[in-house]
Amino acid sequence: MVGFPDSPTEPALSNVTVIKLNDCTDRNEHLVNKPNDREVKDHAITIERDNMSNGKDNYALDFDSMEKAIDNKLNTSTDIKAEPDIVKKVADPDPDFRNDTGSFGNRPYRNEKWYQTTFQVAVPFFIAGIGTIGAGLVLNQVKDWPVFCTISQLFILIPSLLGLKGNLDMCLASRISTQANLGNMHEFREIVKIIVGNIALVQIQAIVAAVLVSIFAITVDAIMEGSEYTFKWNNCLLLATASVCTATSTCFILDFVMIAVIMISYRCKMNPDNLATPLAASFGDVISISVLSTIASGLFDRMTPEPWILYVILGCYFLILPFWIYVVLKNNYTRNVLTSGWLPVLSALFISGFGGLILDQVVDSFDGFVIFQPIINGIGGNLVSVQASRISTTLHQTTIMGILPPHSKIFISPWKALFRGSLYAKTARILICMAIFGEIIFIFVADYITKGTSTLHICFVISYIVMAVLQVMLLLYVAHIIIHAMWQHKIDPDNSAIPYLTALGDLSGTVFLAIAFWFLISIHQEYGK
């Protein structure tokens, strides 16, 4: 067995399956004699980094050959202290690692102060909050448009479509932020490859997933209507066309904005995980609802006299799809994601779809529900995306996929995960406090803009804040569990975790808000009355 002094690598290496023997030469031999190694002296072999196909560093050993190599050295040595046969000390594979500075080799790991994290998250958080308020106000205005009254499936489509756009944008932001934090965005050629590959990947996912979410909305509506449902082909075609146009256009524009934010923040020595993912989580919601309602309304007006327009638009997107696939397959940074990144995105669509089903049922029952629903959903997804991106980046910086670092466990108590007792508890505390203050500000602003005066009473504020904080705490705790579980099973959380978390945020936010409105009605303290 191979052991590392004062290192968690010894139990971890037993899980390594891809193994390779380094050349045991004189230049790779040295004596380990450092204060932090408990004065252990033994012959050692340095393990070089092995570059994997996904561009990340890994370490690998051929245990059988390594045993023989070390045994030969031990047999020729005369000044080695006797050690147990079951353990042979090997030099630290990354001698540049220093716990005091938080670095991992040549990879910059940012050990931020609490006020740095707060400031970097707060700025995009409140900017994104404006977007969530705008989304609620826009939805409140367009819900009475003829297209929404005629094609009610749009209400089922909206949460899923917003979730889809947010998932794709946040996954892109998380992937590029990780590459930036790993130091892979210094050369212009590599930057271009990363950007082009990710843009093409998002377009593929947007086209395919938007069609599927339209089919989901139609199917769910048919099930709910039962025998009273009447199938209308043109309505289904309009849903698919409007969904694809909205998803691809908004993702294409906003992705370039996020890439610019990531590049600028990284050049300014700020953590892009704190800046890009909040903007991706909510800032595009108001744009997406505006684009969807505008496109759907325009197509609705042209659907009867010129239905061929729907076929032409949808056909053009399918014709360009092979080009995007070709670009992604030729890109080393996104090739694997094209085949492995579908399950989280599609699963998230269906989870968000149930939130849309609830919205469709309560939109006429609870006055003002559509004003606050994008706010609670947007803020929840906003904050959990920050935590998810930070945890994922930390894992990428400090260990290899499949091996959890010593400071992390999959299942811990909510207290340790959210308040005190884990590496990420500090950030969780900041995000929970930010949720409380942010929600209070946003609901008062949204209410004032809608009503022209403040109509909120203490019962509504308390009920709303309690539900919103419970939602954020639930999302942060689930994020800790799901990201570490994915990492241990060698699933990249940059591509898989955020879709599940934001979809859960959409569903839980809608459910918790409905509970709050139901409670207020039961105590005769309805909103706006």
Coordinates of C-alpha atoms in Angstrom, one line a residue:
M1 CA 0.0 0.0 0.0
V2 CA 1.2 3.5 -0.7
G3 CA 1.0 6.2 2.0
F4 CA 1.4 10.0 2.1
P5 CA 2.6 11.6 5.3
D6 CA 0.0 13.8 6.9
S7 CA -2.1 13.6 3.8
P8 CA -5.6 12.2 3.0
T9 CA -4.2 10.8 -0.3
E10 CA -3.4 7.4 1.2
P11 CA -7.0 6.2 1.6
A12 CA -8.0 8.1 -1.5
L13 CA -5.6 6.4 -3.9
S14 CA -7.1 3.0 -3.2
N15 CA -10.0 4.1 -5.4
V16 CA -7.9 5.2 -8.4
T17 CA -8.4 2.9 -11.3
V18 CA -6.4 4.6 -14.1
I19 CA -2.8 3.8 -13.1
K20 CA 0.6 4.7 -14.5
L21 CA 4.1 4.2 -13.3
N22 CA 6.4 7.2 -13.3
D23 CA 10.0 6.7 -14.3
C24 CA 11.9 6.0 -11.1
T25 CA 15.1 7.9 -11.7
D26 CA 17.6 9.7 -9.4
R27 CA 16.0 13.0 -10.1
N28 CA 12.6 11.7 -8.9
E29 CA 14.1 10.4 -5.6
H30 CA 14.5 12.4 -2.5
L31 CA 14.3 12.1 1.2
V32 CA 11.2 13.4 3.0
N33 CA 12.4 15.3 6.0
K34 CA 10.1 18.2 6.7
P35 CA 8.7 19.4 10.1
N36 CA 5.1 18.9 8.9
D37 CA 5.9 15.3 8.0
R38 CA 6.5 14.2 11.6
E39 CA 10.2 13.6 10.9
V40 CA 9.4 10.6 8.6
K41 CA 12.4 9.5 6.6
D42 CA 12.1 7.1 3.7
H43 CA 12.9 6.8 0.1
A44 CA 10.2 8.3 -2.0
I45 CA 9.1 8.6 -5.6
T46 CA 7.5 11.9 -6.9
I47 CA 4.3 11.4 -8.7
E48 CA 3.9 13.6 -11.8
R49 CA 0.7 15.1 -12.9
D50 CA -1.1 13.2 -15.7
N51 CA -3.2 15.4 -18.0
M52 CA -6.6 13.8 -18.5
S53 CA -8.8 14.1 -21.6
N54 CA -11.0 16.7 -20.0
G55 CA -8.0 19.0 -19.4
K56 CA -7.8 18.5 -15.7
D57 CA -4.8 17.2 -13.7
N58 CA -4.8 13.9 -12.1
Y59 CA -2.4 11.6 -10.3
A60 CA -2.0 7.9 -11.1
L61 CA 0.1 5.1 -9.8
D62 CA 0.9 1.5 -10.8
F63 CA 0.8 0.0 -7.4
D64 CA 2.4 -3.4 -8.3
S65 CA 5.3 -1.7 -10.2
M66 CA 5.6 0.9 -7.5
E67 CA 5.9 -1.7 -4.8
K68 CA 8.7 -3.4 -6.7
A69 CA 10.5 -0.1 -7.3
I70 CA 10.4 0.9 -3.7
D71 CA 11.4 -2.6 -2.5
N72 CA 14.5 -2.5 -4.7
K73 CA 15.5 0.8 -3.2
L74 CA 14.9 -0.4 0.3
N75 CA 17.0 -3.5 -0.3
T76 CA 20.0 -1.4 -1.4
S77 CA 19.7 1.0 1.5
T78 CA 21.4 0.7 4.8
D79 CA 20.5 3.8 6.7
I80 CA 16.7 3.5 6.5
K81 CA 14.8 3.2 9.8
A82 CA 12.5 0.2 10.0
E83 CA 8.9 0.9 9.2
P84 CA 5.8 -1.4 9.1
D85 CA 5.7 -3.5 5.9
I86 CA 2.2 -2.4 5.1
V87 CA 3.1 1.2 4.6
K88 CA 5.7 2.9 2.4
K89 CA 6.0 6.6 2.5
V90 CA 5.8 8.5 -0.8
A91 CA 6.5 12.2 -1.3
D92 CA 3.6 14.6 -1.5
P93 CA 2.6 14.8 -5.2
D94 CA 2.0 18.5 -4.9
P95 CA 4.8 19.9 -2.7
D96 CA 3.6 23.4 -3.5
F97 CA 0.4 22.9 -1.6
R98 CA 0.2 25.1 1.5
N99 CA -2.7 25.0 3.9
D100 CA -1.8 28.4 5.2
T101 CA -2.2 30.1 1.9
G102 CA -5.0 28.1 0.5
S103 CA -3.2 27.2 -2.7
F104 CA -3.2 24.0 -4.6
G105 CA -0.1 23.9 -6.7
N106 CA -0.3 26.5 -9.3
R107 CA -4.0 26.8 -9.1
P108 CA -5.2 30.0 -7.4
Y109 CA -7.6 29.2 -4.6
R110 CA -9.3 32.3 -3.2
N111 CA -9.6 32.4 0.6
E112 CA -12.0 35.3 0.8
K113 CA -12.9 37.4 3.7
W114 CA -16.6 37.5 4.6
Y115 CA -17.0 41.1 3.6
Q116 CA -15.4 40.4 0.2
T117 CA -17.9 37.6 -0.5
T118 CA -20.8 39.8 0.7
F119 CA -19.9 42.7 -1.5
Q120 CA -19.2 40.6 -4.6
V121 CA -22.5 38.7 -4.2
A122 CA -24.6 41.7 -3.1
V123 CA -24.0 43.8 -6.2
P124 CA -25.2 41.3 -8.8
F125 CA -27.8 40.0 -6.4
F126 CA -29.6 43.3 -6.1
I127 CA -29.2 43.9 -9.9
A128 CA -30.7 40.5 -10.5
G129 CA -33.4 41.3 -8.0
I130 CA -34.5 44.2 -10.2
G131 CA -34.9 41.6 -12.9
T132 CA -37.1 39.3 -10.7
I133 CA -39.3 42.3 -9.8
G134 CA -39.6 43.2 -13.5
A135 CA -40.4 39.6 -14.4
G136 CA -43.3 39.6 -11.9
L137 CA -44.6 42.9 -13.1
V138 CA -44.4 41.9 -16.8
L139 CA -46.2 38.6 -16.1
N140 CA -48.9 40.4 -14.3
Q141 CA -49.4 42.7 -17.3
V142 CA -49.4 40.0 -20.0
K143 CA -51.5 37.4 -18.3
D144 CA -54.6 39.1 -19.7
W145 CA -53.3 39.2 -23.3
P146 CA -55.5 37.3 -25.9
V147 CA -52.7 34.7 -26.5
F148 CA -52.5 33.9 -22.8
C149 CA -56.3 33.7 -22.5
T150 CA -56.6 31.5 -25.5
I151 CA -53.5 29.2 -25.0
S152 CA -53.5 28.6 -21.3
Q153 CA -50.5 26.2 -21.7
L154 CA -48.3 29.3 -21.7
F155 CA -48.7 29.5 -17.9
I156 CA -47.4 26.0 -17.6
L157 CA -44.6 26.8 -20.1
I158 CA -43.3 29.9 -18.4
P159 CA -41.7 28.4 -15.2
S160 CA -40.2 25.5 -17.2
L161 CA -38.8 27.9 -19.9
L162 CA -37.4 30.3 -17.4
G163 CA -35.9 27.4 -15.5
L164 CA -34.4 26.0 -18.8
K165 CA -32.8 29.4 -19.7
G166 CA -31.5 29.8 -16.2
N167 CA -30.1 26.3 -16.1
L168 CA -28.3 26.6 -19.4
D169 CA -26.9 30.0 -18.6
M170 CA -25.9 29.1 -15.0
C171 CA -24.2 25.9 -16.1
L172 CA -22.3 27.9 -18.7
A173 CA -21.3 30.5 -16.1
S174 CA -20.3 27.8 -13.7
R175 CA -18.2 25.9 -16.2
I176 CA -16.4 29.0 -17.4
S177 CA -15.9 30.3 -13.9
T178 CA -14.3 27.0 -12.9
Q179 CA -11.9 27.2 -16.0
A180 CA -11.0 30.8 -15.0
N181 CA -10.3 29.8 -11.4
L182 CA -8.2 26.9 -12.5
G183 CA -6.0 29.2 -14.6
N184 CA -7.1 27.9 -18.0
M185 CA -8.1 31.3 -19.5
H186 CA -4.7 33.0 -20.0
E187 CA -4.1 32.2 -23.7
F188 CA -6.3 33.8 -26.3
R189 CA -6.6 30.6 -28.3
E190 CA -7.9 28.7 -25.3
I191 CA -10.3 31.5 -24.3
V192 CA -11.9 31.4 -27.8
K193 CA -12.2 27.6 -27.8
I194 CA -13.9 27.7 -24.4
I195 CA -16.4 30.5 -25.4
V196 CA -17.3 29.1 -28.8
G197 CA -17.7 25.6 -27.5
N198 CA -20.0 26.6 -24.7
I199 CA -22.1 29.0 -26.8
A200 CA -22.7 26.2 -29.3
L201 CA -23.5 23.7 -26.6
V202 CA -26.1 26.0 -25.0
Q203 CA -27.8 26.5 -28.4
I204 CA -28.1 22.8 -28.9
Q205 CA -29.6 22.2 -25.5
A206 CA -31.9 25.2 -25.9
I207 CA -33.4 24.0 -29.2
V208 CA -34.0 20.4 -28.1
A209 CA -35.1 21.2 -24.5
A210 CA -37.5 24.0 -25.6
V211 CA -39.3 21.6 -27.9
L212 CA -39.5 19.0 -25.2
V213 CA -40.8 21.5 -22.6
S214 CA -43.5 22.6 -25.1
I215 CA -44.6 18.9 -25.4
F216 CA -44.6 18.6 -21.7
A217 CA -46.9 21.7 -21.2
I218 CA -49.3 20.3 -23.8
T219 CA -49.4 16.9 -22.3
V220 CA -49.9 18.1 -18.7
D221 CA -52.7 20.4 -19.9
A222 CA -54.4 17.5 -21.7
I223 CA -54.2 15.3 -18.6
M224 CA -55.7 18.1 -16.4
E225 CA -58.5 18.9 -18.8
G226 CA -59.4 15.2 -19.4
S227 CA -62.3 14.6 -21.7
E228 CA -62.9 18.3 -22.1
Y229 CA -59.5 18.8 -23.8
T230 CA -59.5 19.6 -27.5
F231 CA -56.3 19.1 -29.4
K232 CA -55.3 22.1 -31.6
W233 CA -52.3 21.5 -33.8
N234 CA -51.6 25.2 -34.5
N235 CA -51.6 26.0 -30.8
C236 CA -49.0 23.3 -30.2
L237 CA -46.9 24.5 -33.0
L238 CA -47.1 28.1 -31.7
L239 CA -45.9 26.9 -28.2
A240 CA -42.9 25.1 -29.7
T241 CA -41.9 27.9 -32.0
A242 CA -42.3 30.6 -29.4
S243 CA -40.4 28.5 -26.8
V244 CA -37.5 27.7 -29.2
C245 CA -37.2 31.3 -30.3
T246 CA -37.2 32.6 -26.8
A247 CA -34.7 30.1 -25.4
T248 CA -32.2 30.4 -28.2
S249 CA -32.3 34.2 -28.6
T250 CA -32.1 35.1 -24.9
C251 CA -29.4 32.5 -24.1
F252 CA -27.3 33.7 -27.1
I253 CA -27.4 37.3 -26.0
L254 CA -27.1 36.9 -22.2
D255 CA -24.3 34.3 -22.5
F256 CA -22.0 36.9 -24.1
V257 CA -22.9 39.3 -21.3
M258 CA -22.0 36.7 -18.6
I259 CA -18.8 35.7 -20.4
A260 CA -17.8 39.4 -20.3
V261 CA -18.6 39.6 -16.6
I262 CA -16.5 36.5 -15.9
M263 CA -13.5 37.8 -17.9
I264 CA -13.6 41.3 -16.3
S265 CA -14.1 40.0 -12.7
Y266 CA -11.3 37.5 -13.1
R267 CA -8.9 40.2 -14.5
C268 CA -9.9 42.4 -11.5
K269 CA -9.0 39.6 -9.0
M270 CA -12.6 39.0 -8.0
N271 CA -14.2 35.6 -7.9
P272 CA -16.4 35.1 -11.0
D273 CA -18.4 32.5 -9.1
N274 CA -19.9 35.3 -7.0
L275 CA -20.7 37.5 -9.9
A276 CA -21.7 35.6 -13.0
T277 CA -24.0 33.0 -11.5
P278 CA -26.4 35.5 -9.8
L279 CA -26.8 37.4 -13.0
A280 CA -27.5 34.2 -14.9
A281 CA -30.0 33.1 -12.2
S282 CA -32.4 36.0 -12.4
F283 CA -31.4 38.9 -14.6
G284 CA -32.6 37.2 -17.8
D285 CA -36.1 36.3 -16.4
V286 CA -37.6 39.7 -17.2
I287 CA -36.1 39.6 -20.7
S288 CA -37.3 36.0 -21.3
I289 CA -40.9 36.7 -20.2
S290 CA -40.9 39.9 -22.3
V291 CA -39.5 38.0 -25.4
L292 CA -41.8 35.0 -24.9
S293 CA -45.0 37.1 -24.6
T294 CA -44.0 39.3 -27.5
I295 CA -43.1 36.4 -29.9
A296 CA -46.2 34.4 -28.8
S297 CA -48.5 37.3 -29.3
G298 CA -47.0 38.1 -32.7
L299 CA -47.2 34.5 -33.9
F300 CA -50.8 34.3 -32.5
D301 CA -51.8 37.2 -34.7
R302 CA -50.2 35.6 -37.8
M303 CA -51.2 32.0 -37.0
T304 CA -54.6 32.0 -38.7
P305 CA -53.9 33.9 -42.0
E306 CA -50.3 32.6 -42.4
P307 CA -49.7 29.4 -40.5
W308 CA -46.7 28.5 -42.7
I309 CA -44.6 31.0 -40.8
L310 CA -44.5 28.7 -37.8
Y311 CA -43.2 25.8 -40.0
V312 CA -40.5 28.0 -41.6
I313 CA -39.2 29.4 -38.3
L314 CA -39.1 26.0 -36.5
G315 CA -37.5 24.4 -39.6
C316 CA -34.7 26.9 -39.7
Y317 CA -33.7 26.0 -36.2
F318 CA -33.6 22.3 -36.9
L319 CA -31.5 23.0 -40.1
I320 CA -28.8 24.9 -38.1
L321 CA -28.8 22.3 -35.3
P322 CA -26.2 20.0 -37.1
F323 CA -23.8 22.9 -37.4
W324 CA -23.9 23.5 -33.7
I325 CA -23.4 19.8 -33.0
Y326 CA -20.3 19.8 -35.3
V327 CA -18.8 22.7 -33.5
V328 CA -19.3 21.1 -30.1
L329 CA -17.9 17.7 -31.2
K330 CA -14.7 19.4 -32.4
N331 CA -14.2 21.2 -29.0
N332 CA -12.3 19.4 -26.2
Y333 CA -14.0 21.5 -23.5
T334 CA -17.6 20.6 -24.4
R335 CA -17.5 17.3 -26.3
N336 CA -18.2 15.2 -23.2
V337 CA -21.0 17.5 -22.0
L338 CA -22.9 17.0 -25.2
T339 CA -23.5 13.4 -24.4
S340 CA -23.5 13.5 -20.6
G341 CA -25.3 16.8 -19.8
W342 CA -28.8 16.0 -21.0
L343 CA -30.2 14.1 -18.0
P344 CA -29.9 17.0 -15.5
V345 CA -31.4 19.6 -17.9
L346 CA -34.3 17.5 -19.0
S347 CA -35.0 16.3 -15.5
A348 CA -35.0 19.9 -14.3
L349 CA -37.5 20.8 -17.0
F350 CA -40.1 18.3 -15.7
I351 CA -39.5 19.4 -12.1
S352 CA -40.0 23.0 -13.0
G353 CA -43.1 22.0 -15.0
F354 CA -44.8 20.9 -11.9
G355 CA -44.3 24.4 -10.6
G356 CA -45.9 25.7 -13.7
L357 CA -48.8 23.4 -13.1
I358 CA -49.3 24.9 -9.7
L359 CA -49.1 28.4 -11.1
D360 CA -51.7 27.5 -13.7
Q361 CA -54.1 26.4 -10.9
V362 CA -53.6 29.3 -8.5
V363 CA -53.1 32.2 -10.9
D364 CA -56.8 33.0 -10.8
S365 CA -57.4 32.1 -7.1
F366 CA -54.7 34.2 -5.4
D367 CA -54.6 37.9 -6.3
G368 CA -51.0 39.1 -6.7
F369 CA -49.5 35.6 -6.8
V370 CA -47.9 36.2 -10.2
I371 CA -46.2 39.4 -8.8
F372 CA -44.3 37.6 -6.1
Q373 CA -43.8 34.2 -7.7
P374 CA -40.8 35.2 -9.9
I375 CA -39.3 37.0 -6.9
I376 CA -39.2 34.1 -4.5
N377 CA -38.2 31.7 -7.3
G378 CA -35.5 34.0 -8.7
I379 CA -33.9 34.8 -5.4
G380 CA -33.8 31.2 -4.3
G381 CA -32.2 30.1 -7.6
N382 CA -29.9 33.1 -7.5
L383 CA -28.4 32.3 -4.1
V384 CA -28.2 28.6 -4.4
S385 CA -26.4 29.0 -7.7
V386 CA -23.7 31.0 -5.9
Q387 CA -23.2 28.3 -3.3
A388 CA -23.2 25.5 -5.9
S389 CA -20.7 27.2 -8.1
R390 CA -18.4 28.0 -5.2
I391 CA -18.5 24.4 -3.8
S392 CA -17.9 23.0 -7.3
T393 CA -14.9 25.3 -7.9
T394 CA -13.4 24.4 -4.5
L395 CA -13.7 20.7 -5.2
H396 CA -12.0 21.2 -8.6
Q397 CA -9.2 23.1 -7.0
T398 CA -8.5 20.8 -4.0
T399 CA -9.0 17.2 -5.1
I400 CA -9.6 14.9 -8.0
M401 CA -13.0 13.8 -9.1
G402 CA -14.3 10.8 -7.2
I403 CA -12.4 11.6 -4.0
L404 CA -13.9 13.9 -1.4
P405 CA -11.5 16.2 0.5
P406 CA -11.0 15.5 4.2
H407 CA -12.9 18.6 5.2
S408 CA -16.1 17.5 3.4
K409 CA -18.8 14.9 3.9
I410 CA -21.9 14.1 1.9
F411 CA -24.4 13.9 4.8
I412 CA -24.0 16.4 7.6
S413 CA -26.5 18.0 9.8
P414 CA -28.3 21.2 8.5
W415 CA -26.7 23.2 11.3
K416 CA -23.2 22.3 10.2
A417 CA -24.0 22.8 6.5
L418 CA -25.8 26.2 7.0
F419 CA -24.4 27.8 10.1
R420 CA -21.3 26.4 11.7
G421 CA -19.2 23.3 11.2
S422 CA -18.4 23.0 7.5
L423 CA -16.1 24.9 5.0
Y424 CA -19.1 26.4 3.2
A425 CA -21.1 27.4 6.3
K426 CA -19.8 30.9 6.2
T427 CA -21.0 31.5 2.7
A428 CA -24.4 29.9 3.6
R429 CA -24.8 32.3 6.5
I430 CA -24.1 35.3 4.3
L431 CA -26.6 34.1 1.7
I432 CA -29.4 33.4 4.2
C433 CA -29.0 36.9 5.7
M434 CA -28.9 38.4 2.2
A435 CA -32.1 36.5 1.4
I436 CA -33.9 38.0 4.4
F437 CA -33.0 41.6 3.6
G438 CA -33.3 41.2 -0.2
E439 CA -36.8 39.6 0.0
I440 CA -38.1 42.4 2.3
I441 CA -36.8 45.1 -0.1
F442 CA -38.0 43.4 -3.3
I443 CA -41.6 42.7 -2.1
F444 CA -42.1 46.2 -0.9
V445 CA -40.8 47.6 -4.2
A446 CA -42.9 45.3 -6.3
D447 CA -46.0 46.0 -4.2
Y448 CA -45.4 49.8 -4.5
I449 CA -44.9 49.7 -8.3
T450 CA -48.0 47.5 -8.8
K451 CA -50.4 49.3 -6.4
G452 CA -49.0 52.8 -6.5
T453 CA -48.8 52.7 -2.7
S454 CA -47.6 50.3 -0.1
T455 CA -50.4 47.8 0.8
L456 CA -48.4 45.2 2.6
H457 CA -49.4 44.3 6.1
I458 CA -47.3 42.7 8.9
C459 CA -49.0 39.2 8.5
F460 CA -48.1 39.1 4.8
V461 CA -44.5 40.2 5.3
I462 CA -43.9 37.6 8.1
S463 CA -45.6 34.8 6.2
Y464 CA -43.7 35.6 3.0
I465 CA -40.3 35.9 4.7
V466 CA -40.7 32.7 6.7
M467 CA -41.5 30.8 3.5
A468 CA -38.8 32.4 1.5
V469 CA -36.1 31.7 4.2
L470 CA -37.2 28.1 4.5
Q471 CA -36.9 27.7 0.8
V472 CA -33.4 29.2 0.7
M473 CA -32.2 27.0 3.6
L474 CA -33.7 23.9 2.0
L475 CA -31.9 24.7 -1.3
L476 CA -28.5 25.4 0.4
Y477 CA -28.7 22.2 2.3
V478 CA -29.7 20.1 -0.7
A479 CA -26.9 21.8 -2.6
H480 CA -24.3 20.6 -0.1
I481 CA -25.6 17.0 -0.3
I482 CA -26.1 16.7 -4.1
I483 CA -22.8 18.3 -5.1
H484 CA -20.7 16.2 -2.9
A485 CA -22.6 13.1 -3.9
M486 CA -22.1 13.9 -7.6
W487 CA -18.4 14.5 -7.0
Q488 CA -17.9 11.2 -5.2
H489 CA -19.6 9.4 -8.1
K490 CA -17.4 11.3 -10.7
I491 CA -20.2 13.5 -12.0
D492 CA -19.1 17.1 -12.7
P493 CA -21.4 19.3 -10.6
D494 CA -20.7 22.2 -13.0
N495 CA -22.9 20.5 -15.5
S496 CA -25.3 18.6 -13.3
A497 CA -26.0 20.2 -10.0
I498 CA -27.4 23.6 -10.9
P499 CA -30.3 22.4 -13.1
Y500 CA -31.6 20.2 -10.3
L501 CA -31.2 22.9 -7.7
T502 CA -32.8 25.7 -9.7
A503 CA -35.7 23.4 -10.7
L504 CA -36.2 22.5 -7.1
G505 CA -36.1 26.2 -6.3
D506 CA -38.9 26.9 -8.8
L507 CA -41.0 24.1 -7.5
S508 CA -40.4 24.8 -3.8
G509 CA -40.8 28.5 -4.2
T510 CA -44.2 28.2 -5.9
V511 CA -45.4 25.7 -3.3
F512 CA -44.2 27.7 -0.3
L513 CA -45.7 30.9 -1.8
A514 CA -49.0 29.1 -2.3
I515 CA -48.9 27.9 1.3
A516 CA -48.3 31.5 2.4
F517 CA -51.2 32.8 0.4
W518 CA -53.5 30.0 1.6
F519 CA -52.5 30.8 5.2
L520 CA -53.3 34.5 4.7
I521 CA -56.7 33.7 3.3
S522 CA -57.5 31.3 6.2
I523 CA -56.8 34.1 8.7
H524 CA -58.6 36.7 6.5
Q525 CA -55.5 38.7 5.8
E526 CA -55.4 38.4 2.0
Y527 CA -52.9 40.4 -0.1
G528 CA -54.3 43.7 -1.4
K529 CA -57.4 43.7 0.8

